Amino acid sequence: MTSLASPRQSFDIGRLARAVAPSLPLIVFLAMFVYLGIASPSFLEPSTFALILKQSIPTTIVSLGLATVVMAGGDDVVSGGIDLSIPAAAVLAAAVVADLVTNHAWFIGPALLIGLLTAVACGLVNAFLVVLVGMTPLLATFASATAFVGIGKVVTASRRINVTDPLVVWLRDGVIAGVPVGVIAACVISAVFYFVLHRTRWGLNLQAVGGNRDAAEISGLSPAKFIATAFVIAGLAAGIGSIFVLARGSGWAPGTEENMMMEMVLATFLGAAFSPRRIVTLWGAVLGAVLVSALSVGFGSVGIDIFWTGCIKGGLILVVVASSALSRKVNI
Amino acid sequence: MTTSSAHILEMSGITKAFPGVLALDNANLSVQAGHIHGLVGENGAGKSTIIKVLAGVYRRDSGQIIIDGKAMAEVTPALVHAAGLRFIHQELHLVPHFTVAESVFMGQEQQGWFGIKSRAMNEAAERFLEETLNAEIRGRTLVRDLGIAHRKLVQIARALIDNQARVVVFDEPTAPLASAEIDQLFDAIARLKAHGISMIYVSHYLGEITSICDRVAVFRNGRDVGVIDDIGLRDSGRMINMMVGRDIADFYPVKNHAPSEPLLTIEGLADRKHFSDINLEIKRGEIVGLAGLIGSGREELVDTIYGLRRAATGRMLLDGKPLTLKSPADAVKHGIVLVPRDRRQDGLVLDMAVADNINLASLQDVARAFLIDRAAAVKRAESVADRLDVRPHNVGAISRLLSGGNQQKVVLARWLVTGSRLFILDEPTVGVDVGAKVEIYRLIEKLAGEGAAVFVSSSDPNELLGLCDRILVLLRGTIIADVDTATTSLDQLIALTTGGELQHGATA
Amino acid sequence: MALNIKRACLTSVALAAVVGLASIATPAAAADGNLSLKGKRIGVAVVGTQHFWDREAFNGALDEVKALGGEPVPVDGGRDNQVHADNHDILLAAKVDAVISILGDAAVEPKFKALKEAGIPVFTVDHLSPYSINNSTSDNYYMGTTIGRFMADAIGGKGKVAVFNAFEGALRICAIRTQMWKYVLQDYPDIKIVKPELAESFANAPEDARKKTLDLLTQYPKGTLDAIHVGCWDQPAIGVVQALEETGRTEIKVTALDAGPDTLEIMAEKNSPFVANVAQQPHKIGMTSAMNVARYFGGEKLLPQTFVEVVPVKGPDSAKKVYEDLGYGKLK
């Protein structure tokens, strides 16, 4: 006699998924770190840790921007908030700064200001496309990213530009009290972002908009304003990130944004797995960026083929996004 | 009638027209200070329209709104909010990953030099929930960890936290709640009343209206047709009479189908959330109705029978053989078809031609080696469309351009060509004009006459009574009655679906 | 008749395997019996392994390190200059005894500096750096002038020439090659270089160059362009030849530098527009670098640069002969 036994089974699988899905990325990461620690003794040394932090800086900064957009737009990967163009905007701003400093002998200060304004303008473009034109953020920012990369190539004629300005060199190599300057700067910037988005009324309202747009509207908040502002903040993050892009690469080189975009998406959504509320948060994004950087360093030190590294990172994005989809499915 | 207390809210002569529909026709609604004012009426009676006019969502065409003695020339959400009106929408509108305190204070958070004052907000929210709503909920708890009743209370607390509320409007607040939870909500409402807050309570559940309201206004066809003061448990019948009126058009077909042997049998079906212990039987050549309010589990039950949802326990038999449906595709294979409630969304590919929509489920019949035989397909679609009198008489027309009734006919036509045995019709005539309704009713009658079993789920009691042989009444997830339409009155049916107590002498 | 990239790649992979085996079978160290890297861990960083040149130089270095008894620690940048630069941090953290760094742009300089400060000697391949003990490379000066003369001959001493020149400003070896080529052209006043010069991308060079060539050809209709030169390598030339064959513009002559088996095969075809090249021996260059590491540890004084012999290639017959001479096999 066939009763409706199979639905009952699937119900139990659902419960299992509910219990395991949100922690899946954590489990996978933990397993990888255990493996890396065993396979490469140097992976667990303090100098490696400093290296991981240093290499994570540009990803950390752009992830702050993405986390802001996701928090304001909701964490549905397709229909919610997403900004794929942040690395492209950062690299464009870096191109502008590099061009002004190296090819036009500008002082670094005004050049950085122009770079920052460029990136903020990129954010405004996205805000316009998403809020006023009504495009899906995924499509809008994918398209604008392509445009930003193109503009960057026009500015630089697609040729590498070295930057040897003392400020950039200092951000790259400087050390204060044994801690790299870049790491300190990234911590300060992250702290400011954290305070504004998690500890102020404005930040909470922005999260409300992302969490339930109708609820926010009923509470007298204007979702469009918050979403537009989030894209501009993402542009600001891109602008700040551009300095670190220049410092990390000792100048501008074409193609830098590709790897960064993958790491940014991975870091931001990975961060959600660490949040007790299982949502994208700023500190989660920062932690995610550090973990992603740790993976890159770890794979390098074990000598894993670079192409496998790409496969593994892509696979991780799948695990992270799938687990967030699963936990959403079982939560509702 | 004594009007000892002053009116805190008066709406008079409100008219609101939408293209083709007069939603409110010179309607009145007045609420006395400190009262709980019930608002009842059938779907489309104008209840939600007048609430939306009051909320500033719709702009009235004419009429006067006076809040606390002041006439409101302009009504916007911000202005009515400032005047002390608060709306508890049917939807919860909460952020699942926010804490209770964050939700309660949304839009009016307390902030100091070091950012959000989380602790102060937690304490204030807890105190408010405790003192005003008699609920013990921790401010730090996440909304998603709360039960529905507590979420409802958080929603209410958010509307009231600023202590400026004068009138609170509840729109079907109990729809998602279980009965124990309803008591909790009513307890909170009683507290609010004790605090001197006036309320408007909109509900389909007449039982609730009679137990908590002081006064009730009944709406029908866009106007207030009566007010009952000092309402008591015995007033359900009066309300139903007012709601229904006496103008039921007789456009249902003559029943000349004959039920034969059972086709679908359901035993002990339950999904642990929306419905439980469902037993039913539908015979060939029988039309069985399913009545139940929104939230009664009616939609979920229909979806489960069709294979869109999974049941937790129970079994289904088709023709005496066990039936396990993993998906709607399975159902179609067994000759079970669903005509969905939202045909624009679920039933039709709107940008496809009528012929393509008709053939959608049976392309294999008109396909030759994977290629569709266009001529045969169009010919077959034409013959079915003619039979159903789909207008315009052009199967090449784009489905989007058809009227609601004709779209519905196209959906039915699709399943007619597949030769199905069991038709599940979910709200078959919603959004359909009267003329098309009659045709759809005739078609349903014809299906049964040809030996098909038909299961109609509808929120229109007239429709169920006019069309069906039997009606199953679903109330909060269980079938509480299985009535023969020949011996059941409209009032009795409404009383059953609304959980109201029907007094003798109220029969129409 | 058009030779597609896939075939070229397959052949070169097969060849790489053959060459690799050959070099293990005949350890070069035999020539210099007292050289040894026994007990040493040698980091080998390569910018990418997709292209024949990079891969062969990398394999050459790895093979020779092993042949000399050392333990290689390989890292691969996946043809991303930033990843390549960051990989040096990993080698630093892994505390290798010496680093062989193959190619790379200015982003590696600060990494070299850090390695030097940590007492780890850096040996470069095709990359001139103040922090490097020794740079193993081809005779870039000779390559530049030779290809200049060959190209001028191919177009009869006059005409219009387009040049792919993305790296003149970024890599010293490219500056040498391109500037030497231009130096020769000074004596051909009737040869004009098309402005602006083209910039090929570093990754996916053949496909990128193909698209850019197609654009160029629409700008310069038949009779207005006589040659296309790739200034510093020859991977883009694969795409250039494809574009010429697609549009039937094979009257335009193509010249480039490196002459790996993939491009030699294209040159060897009858009536190939790819007329001149200068072949390097990347495997030998990689081996030389590894031997230089051993010499350094053996107390020998090294010159700043070690040059490995190059072989000019002119025309199909010459291409077939060089293909055979360099051990890539036999072409019909």
PDB file of N, CA, C and O in Angstrom, chain B residues 378-417:
ATOM      1  N   VAL B 378      -4.263  24.082 -34.863  1.00  0.00           N
ATOM      2  CA  VAL B 378      -5.162  25.222 -34.938  1.00  0.00           C
ATOM      3  C   VAL B 378      -6.597  24.746 -35.111  1.00  0.00           C
ATOM      4  O   VAL B 378      -7.518  25.231 -34.476  1.00  0.00           O
ATOM      5  N   LYS B 379      -6.747  23.702 -35.927  1.00  0.00           N
ATOM      6  CA  LYS B 379      -8.089  23.187 -36.193  1.00  0.00           C
ATOM      7  C   LYS B 379      -8.728  22.669 -34.903  1.00  0.00           C
ATOM      8  O   LYS B 379      -9.873  22.972 -34.570  1.00  0.00           O
ATOM      9  N   ARG B 380      -7.939  21.912 -34.151  1.00  0.00           N
ATOM     10  CA  ARG B 380      -8.469  21.344 -32.924  1.00  0.00           C
ATOM     11  C   ARG B 380      -8.823  22.457 -31.930  1.00  0.00           C
ATOM     12  O   ARG B 380      -9.866  22.440 -31.301  1.00  0.00           O
ATOM     13  N   ALA B 381      -7.903  23.444 -31.821  1.00  0.00           N
ATOM     14  CA  ALA B 381      -8.143  24.554 -30.903  1.00  0.00           C
ATOM     15  C   ALA B 381      -9.419  25.284 -31.299  1.00  0.00           C
ATOM     16  O   ALA B 381     -10.236  25.641 -30.449  1.00  0.00           O
ATOM     17  N   GLU B 382      -9.601  25.455 -32.608  1.00  0.00           N
ATOM     18  CA  GLU B 382     -10.791  26.177 -33.072  1.00  0.00           C
ATOM     19  C   GLU B 382     -12.067  25.458 -32.672  1.00  0.00           C
ATOM     20  O   GLU B 382     -13.027  26.072 -32.204  1.00  0.00           O
ATOM     21  N   SER B 383     -12.054  24.126 -32.800  1.00  0.00           N
ATOM     22  CA  SER B 383     -13.289  23.397 -32.509  1.00  0.00           C
ATOM     23  C   SER B 383     -13.633  23.521 -31.025  1.00  0.00           C
ATOM     24  O   SER B 383     -14.787  23.720 -30.665  1.00  0.00           O
ATOM     25  N   VAL B 384     -12.598  23.440 -30.160  1.00  0.00           N
ATOM     26  CA  VAL B 384     -12.877  23.568 -28.722  1.00  0.00           C
ATOM     27  C   VAL B 384     -13.301  24.986 -28.385  1.00  0.00           C
ATOM     28  O   VAL B 384     -14.242  25.221 -27.610  1.00  0.00           O
ATOM     29  N   ALA B 385     -12.619  25.955 -28.967  1.00  0.00           N
ATOM     30  CA  ALA B 385     -12.929  27.351 -28.666  1.00  0.00           C
ATOM     31  C   ALA B 385     -14.352  27.685 -29.100  1.00  0.00           C
ATOM     32  O   ALA B 385     -15.070  28.400 -28.409  1.00  0.00           O
ATOM     33  N   ASP B 386     -14.764  27.122 -30.223  1.00  0.00           N
ATOM     34  CA  ASP B 386     -16.130  27.354 -30.671  1.00  0.00           C
ATOM     35  C   ASP B 386     -17.139  26.753 -29.699  1.00  0.00           C
ATOM     36  O   ASP B 386     -18.143  27.358 -29.358  1.00  0.00           O
ATOM     37  N   ARG B 387     -16.803  25.539 -29.248  1.00  0.00           N
ATOM     38  CA  ARG B 387     -17.696  24.859 -28.318  1.00  0.00           C
ATOM     39  C   ARG B 387     -17.906  25.719 -27.066  1.00  0.00           C
ATOM     40  O   ARG B 387     -18.991  25.788 -26.510  1.00  0.00           O
ATOM     41  N   LEU B 388     -16.825  26.380 -26.606  1.00  0.00           N
ATOM     42  CA  LEU B 388     -16.918  27.185 -25.389  1.00  0.00           C
ATOM     43  C   LEU B 388     -17.294  28.627 -25.686  1.00  0.00           C
ATOM     44  O   LEU B 388     -17.396  29.444 -24.784  1.00  0.00           O
ATOM     45  N   ASP B 389     -17.422  28.931 -26.957  1.00  0.00           N
ATOM     46  CA  ASP B 389     -17.764  30.292 -27.351  1.00  0.00           C
ATOM     47  C   ASP B 389     -16.744  31.307 -26.831  1.00  0.00           C
ATOM     48  O   ASP B 389     -17.092  32.289 -26.200  1.00  0.00           O
ATOM     49  N   VAL B 390     -15.462  31.017 -27.065  1.00  0.00           N
ATOM     50  CA  VAL B 390     -14.409  31.964 -26.678  1.00  0.00           C
ATOM     51  C   VAL B 390     -14.453  33.137 -27.650  1.00  0.00           C
ATOM     52  O   VAL B 390     -14.512  32.950 -28.858  1.00  0.00           O
ATOM     53  N   ARG B 391     -14.486  34.345 -27.112  1.00  0.00           N
ATOM     54  CA  ARG B 391     -14.512  35.523 -27.977  1.00  0.00           C
ATOM     55  C   ARG B 391     -13.256  36.363 -27.781  1.00  0.00           C
ATOM     56  O   ARG B 391     -12.793  36.472 -26.650  1.00  0.00           O
ATOM     57  N   PRO B 392     -12.693  36.985 -28.812  1.00  0.00           N
ATOM     58  CA  PRO B 392     -13.131  36.928 -30.203  1.00  0.00           C
ATOM     59  C   PRO B 392     -12.959  35.538 -30.819  1.00  0.00           C
ATOM     60  O   PRO B 392     -12.159  34.755 -30.336  1.00  0.00           O
ATOM     61  N   HIS B 393     -13.705  35.273 -31.881  1.00  0.00           N
ATOM     62  CA  HIS B 393     -13.636  33.962 -32.532  1.00  0.00           C
ATOM     63  C   HIS B 393     -12.392  33.886 -33.395  1.00  0.00           C
ATOM     64  O   HIS B 393     -12.463  33.799 -34.602  1.00  0.00           O
ATOM     65  N   ASN B 394     -11.257  33.949 -32.770  1.00  0.00           N
ATOM     66  CA  ASN B 394      -9.998  33.938 -33.519  1.00  0.00           C
ATOM     67  C   ASN B 394      -8.941  33.332 -32.620  1.00  0.00           C
ATOM     68  O   ASN B 394      -8.471  33.975 -31.685  1.00  0.00           O
ATOM     69  N   VAL B 395      -8.598  32.085 -32.885  1.00  0.00           N
ATOM     70  CA  VAL B 395      -7.653  31.409 -31.992  1.00  0.00           C
ATOM     71  C   VAL B 395      -6.226  31.936 -32.170  1.00  0.00           C
ATOM     72  O   VAL B 395      -5.327  31.554 -31.439  1.00  0.00           O
ATOM     73  N   GLY B 396      -6.040  32.830 -33.140  1.00  0.00           N
ATOM     74  CA  GLY B 396      -4.712  33.429 -33.305  1.00  0.00           C
ATOM     75  C   GLY B 396      -4.534  34.653 -32.428  1.00  0.00           C
ATOM     76  O   GLY B 396      -3.429  35.204 -32.325  1.00  0.00           O
ATOM     77  N   ALA B 397      -5.597  35.087 -31.749  1.00  0.00           N
ATOM     78  CA  ALA B 397      -5.511  36.288 -30.909  1.00  0.00           C
ATOM     79  C   ALA B 397      -4.571  36.041 -29.736  1.00  0.00           C
ATOM     80  O   ALA B 397      -4.442  34.919 -29.243  1.00  0.00           O
ATOM     81  N   ILE B 398      -3.911  37.104 -29.297  1.00  0.00           N
ATOM     82  CA  ILE B 398      -3.015  36.997 -28.147  1.00  0.00           C
ATOM     83  C   ILE B 398      -3.865  36.937 -26.873  1.00  0.00           C
ATOM     84  O   ILE B 398      -4.767  37.746 -26.668  1.00  0.00           O
ATOM     85  N   SER B 399      -3.576  35.969 -26.007  1.00  0.00           N
ATOM     86  CA  SER B 399      -4.434  35.709 -24.861  1.00  0.00           C
ATOM     87  C   SER B 399      -4.578  36.911 -23.935  1.00  0.00           C
ATOM     88  O   SER B 399      -5.608  37.115 -23.305  1.00  0.00           O
ATOM     89  N   ARG B 400      -3.531  37.738 -23.829  1.00  0.00           N
ATOM     90  CA  ARG B 400      -3.552  38.888 -22.926  1.00  0.00           C
ATOM     91  C   ARG B 400      -4.734  39.818 -23.240  1.00  0.00           C
ATOM     92  O   ARG B 400      -5.270  40.475 -22.355  1.00  0.00           O
ATOM     93  N   LEU B 401      -5.109  39.854 -24.510  1.00  0.00           N
ATOM     94  CA  LEU B 401      -6.108  40.833 -24.924  1.00  0.00           C
ATOM     95  C   LEU B 401      -7.536  40.375 -24.638  1.00  0.00           C
ATOM     96  O   LEU B 401      -8.483  41.139 -24.797  1.00  0.00           O
ATOM     97  N   LEU B 402      -7.697  39.094 -24.214  1.00  0.00           N
ATOM     98  CA  LEU B 402      -9.040  38.594 -23.964  1.00  0.00           C
ATOM     99  C   LEU B 402      -9.558  39.094 -22.606  1.00  0.00           C
ATOM    100  O   LEU B 402      -8.781  39.418 -21.716  1.00  0.00           O
ATOM    101  N   SER B 403     -10.892  39.117 -22.463  1.00  0.00           N
ATOM    102  CA  SER B 403     -11.468  39.478 -21.171  1.00  0.00           C
ATOM    103  C   SER B 403     -11.235  38.338 -20.188  1.00  0.00           C
ATOM    104  O   SER B 403     -10.884  37.219 -20.580  1.00  0.00           O
ATOM    105  N   GLY B 404     -11.430  38.638 -18.884  1.00  0.00           N
ATOM    106  CA  GLY B 404     -11.181  37.634 -17.852  1.00  0.00           C
ATOM    107  C   GLY B 404     -11.978  36.359 -18.077  1.00  0.00           C
ATOM    108  O   GLY B 404     -11.458  35.251 -17.957  1.00  0.00           O
ATOM    109  N   GLY B 405     -13.229  36.534 -18.432  1.00  0.00           N
ATOM    110  CA  GLY B 405     -14.070  35.368 -18.625  1.00  0.00           C
ATOM    111  C   GLY B 405     -13.604  34.513 -19.786  1.00  0.00           C
ATOM    112  O   GLY B 405     -13.566  33.276 -19.703  1.00  0.00           O
ATOM    113  N   ASN B 406     -13.200  35.155 -20.847  1.00  0.00           N
ATOM    114  CA  ASN B 406     -12.723  34.408 -22.007  1.00  0.00           C
ATOM    115  C   ASN B 406     -11.380  33.761 -21.753  1.00  0.00           C
ATOM    116  O   ASN B 406     -11.103  32.676 -22.231  1.00  0.00           O
ATOM    117  N   GLN B 407     -10.556  34.434 -20.937  1.00  0.00           N
ATOM    118  CA  GLN B 407      -9.278  33.812 -20.559  1.00  0.00           C
ATOM    119  C   GLN B 407      -9.556  32.527 -19.792  1.00  0.00           C
ATOM    120  O   GLN B 407      -8.919  31.500 -20.001  1.00  0.00           O
ATOM    121  N   GLN B 408     -10.551  32.611 -18.900  1.00  0.00           N
ATOM    122  CA  GLN B 408     -10.883  31.437 -18.103  1.00  0.00           C
ATOM    123  C   GLN B 408     -11.352  30.303 -19.008  1.00  0.00           C
ATOM    124  O   GLN B 408     -11.020  29.152 -18.798  1.00  0.00           O
ATOM    125  N   LYS B 409     -12.106  30.662 -20.028  1.00  0.00           N
ATOM    126  CA  LYS B 409     -12.589  29.636 -20.948  1.00  0.00           C
ATOM    127  C   LYS B 409     -11.422  28.983 -21.687  1.00  0.00           C
ATOM    128  O   LYS B 409     -11.446  27.782 -21.951  1.00  0.00           O
ATOM    129  N   VAL B 410     -10.408  29.789 -22.008  1.00  0.00           N
ATOM    130  CA  VAL B 410      -9.245  29.231 -22.694  1.00  0.00           C
ATOM    131  C   VAL B 410      -8.562  28.204 -21.796  1.00  0.00           C
ATOM    132  O   VAL B 410      -8.183  27.119 -22.238  1.00  0.00           O
ATOM    133  N   VAL B 411      -8.434  28.531 -20.502  1.00  0.00           N
ATOM    134  CA  VAL B 411      -7.803  27.595 -19.572  1.00  0.00           C
ATOM    135  C   VAL B 411      -8.615  26.299 -19.508  1.00  0.00           C
ATOM    136  O   VAL B 411      -8.063  25.190 -19.539  1.00  0.00           O
ATOM    137  N   LEU B 412      -9.933  26.461 -19.441  1.00  0.00           N
ATOM    138  CA  LEU B 412     -10.781  25.260 -19.399  1.00  0.00           C
ATOM    139  C   LEU B 412     -10.654  24.467 -20.695  1.00  0.00           C
ATOM    140  O   LEU B 412     -10.598  23.242 -20.680  1.00  0.00           O
ATOM    141  N   ALA B 413     -10.580  25.190 -21.806  1.00  0.00           N
ATOM    142  CA  ALA B 413     -10.492  24.533 -23.104  1.00  0.00           C
ATOM    143  C   ALA B 413      -9.246  23.672 -23.190  1.00  0.00           C
ATOM    144  O   ALA B 413      -9.267  22.574 -23.748  1.00  0.00           O
ATOM    145  N   ARG B 414      -8.161  24.163 -22.590  1.00  0.00           N
ATOM    146  CA  ARG B 414      -6.917  23.408 -22.641  1.00  0.00           C
ATOM    147  C   ARG B 414      -7.122  22.013 -22.067  1.00  0.00           C
ATOM    148  O   ARG B 414      -6.649  21.020 -22.590  1.00  0.00           O
ATOM    149  N   TRP B 415      -7.858  21.965 -20.933  1.00  0.00           N
ATOM    150  CA  TRP B 415      -8.010  20.665 -20.267  1.00  0.00           C
ATOM    151  C   TRP B 415      -9.097  19.826 -20.905  1.00  0.00           C
ATOM    152  O   TRP B 415      -9.096  18.611 -20.803  1.00  0.00           O
ATOM    153  N   LEU B 416     -10.030  20.501 -21.570  1.00  0.00           N
ATOM    154  CA  LEU B 416     -11.061  19.733 -22.274  1.00  0.00           C
ATOM    155  C   LEU B 416     -10.430  18.877 -23.353  1.00  0.00           C
ATOM    156  O   LEU B 416     -10.799  17.727 -23.548  1.00  0.00           O
ATOM    157  N   VAL B 417      -9.438  19.437 -24.062  1.00  0.00           N
ATOM    158  CA  VAL B 417      -8.853  18.688 -25.168  1.00  0.00           C
ATOM    159  C   VAL B 417      -8.036  17.511 -24.657  1.00  0.00           C
ATOM    160  O   VAL B 417      -7.743  16.600 -25.402  1.00  0.00           O
TER     161      VAL B 417
END
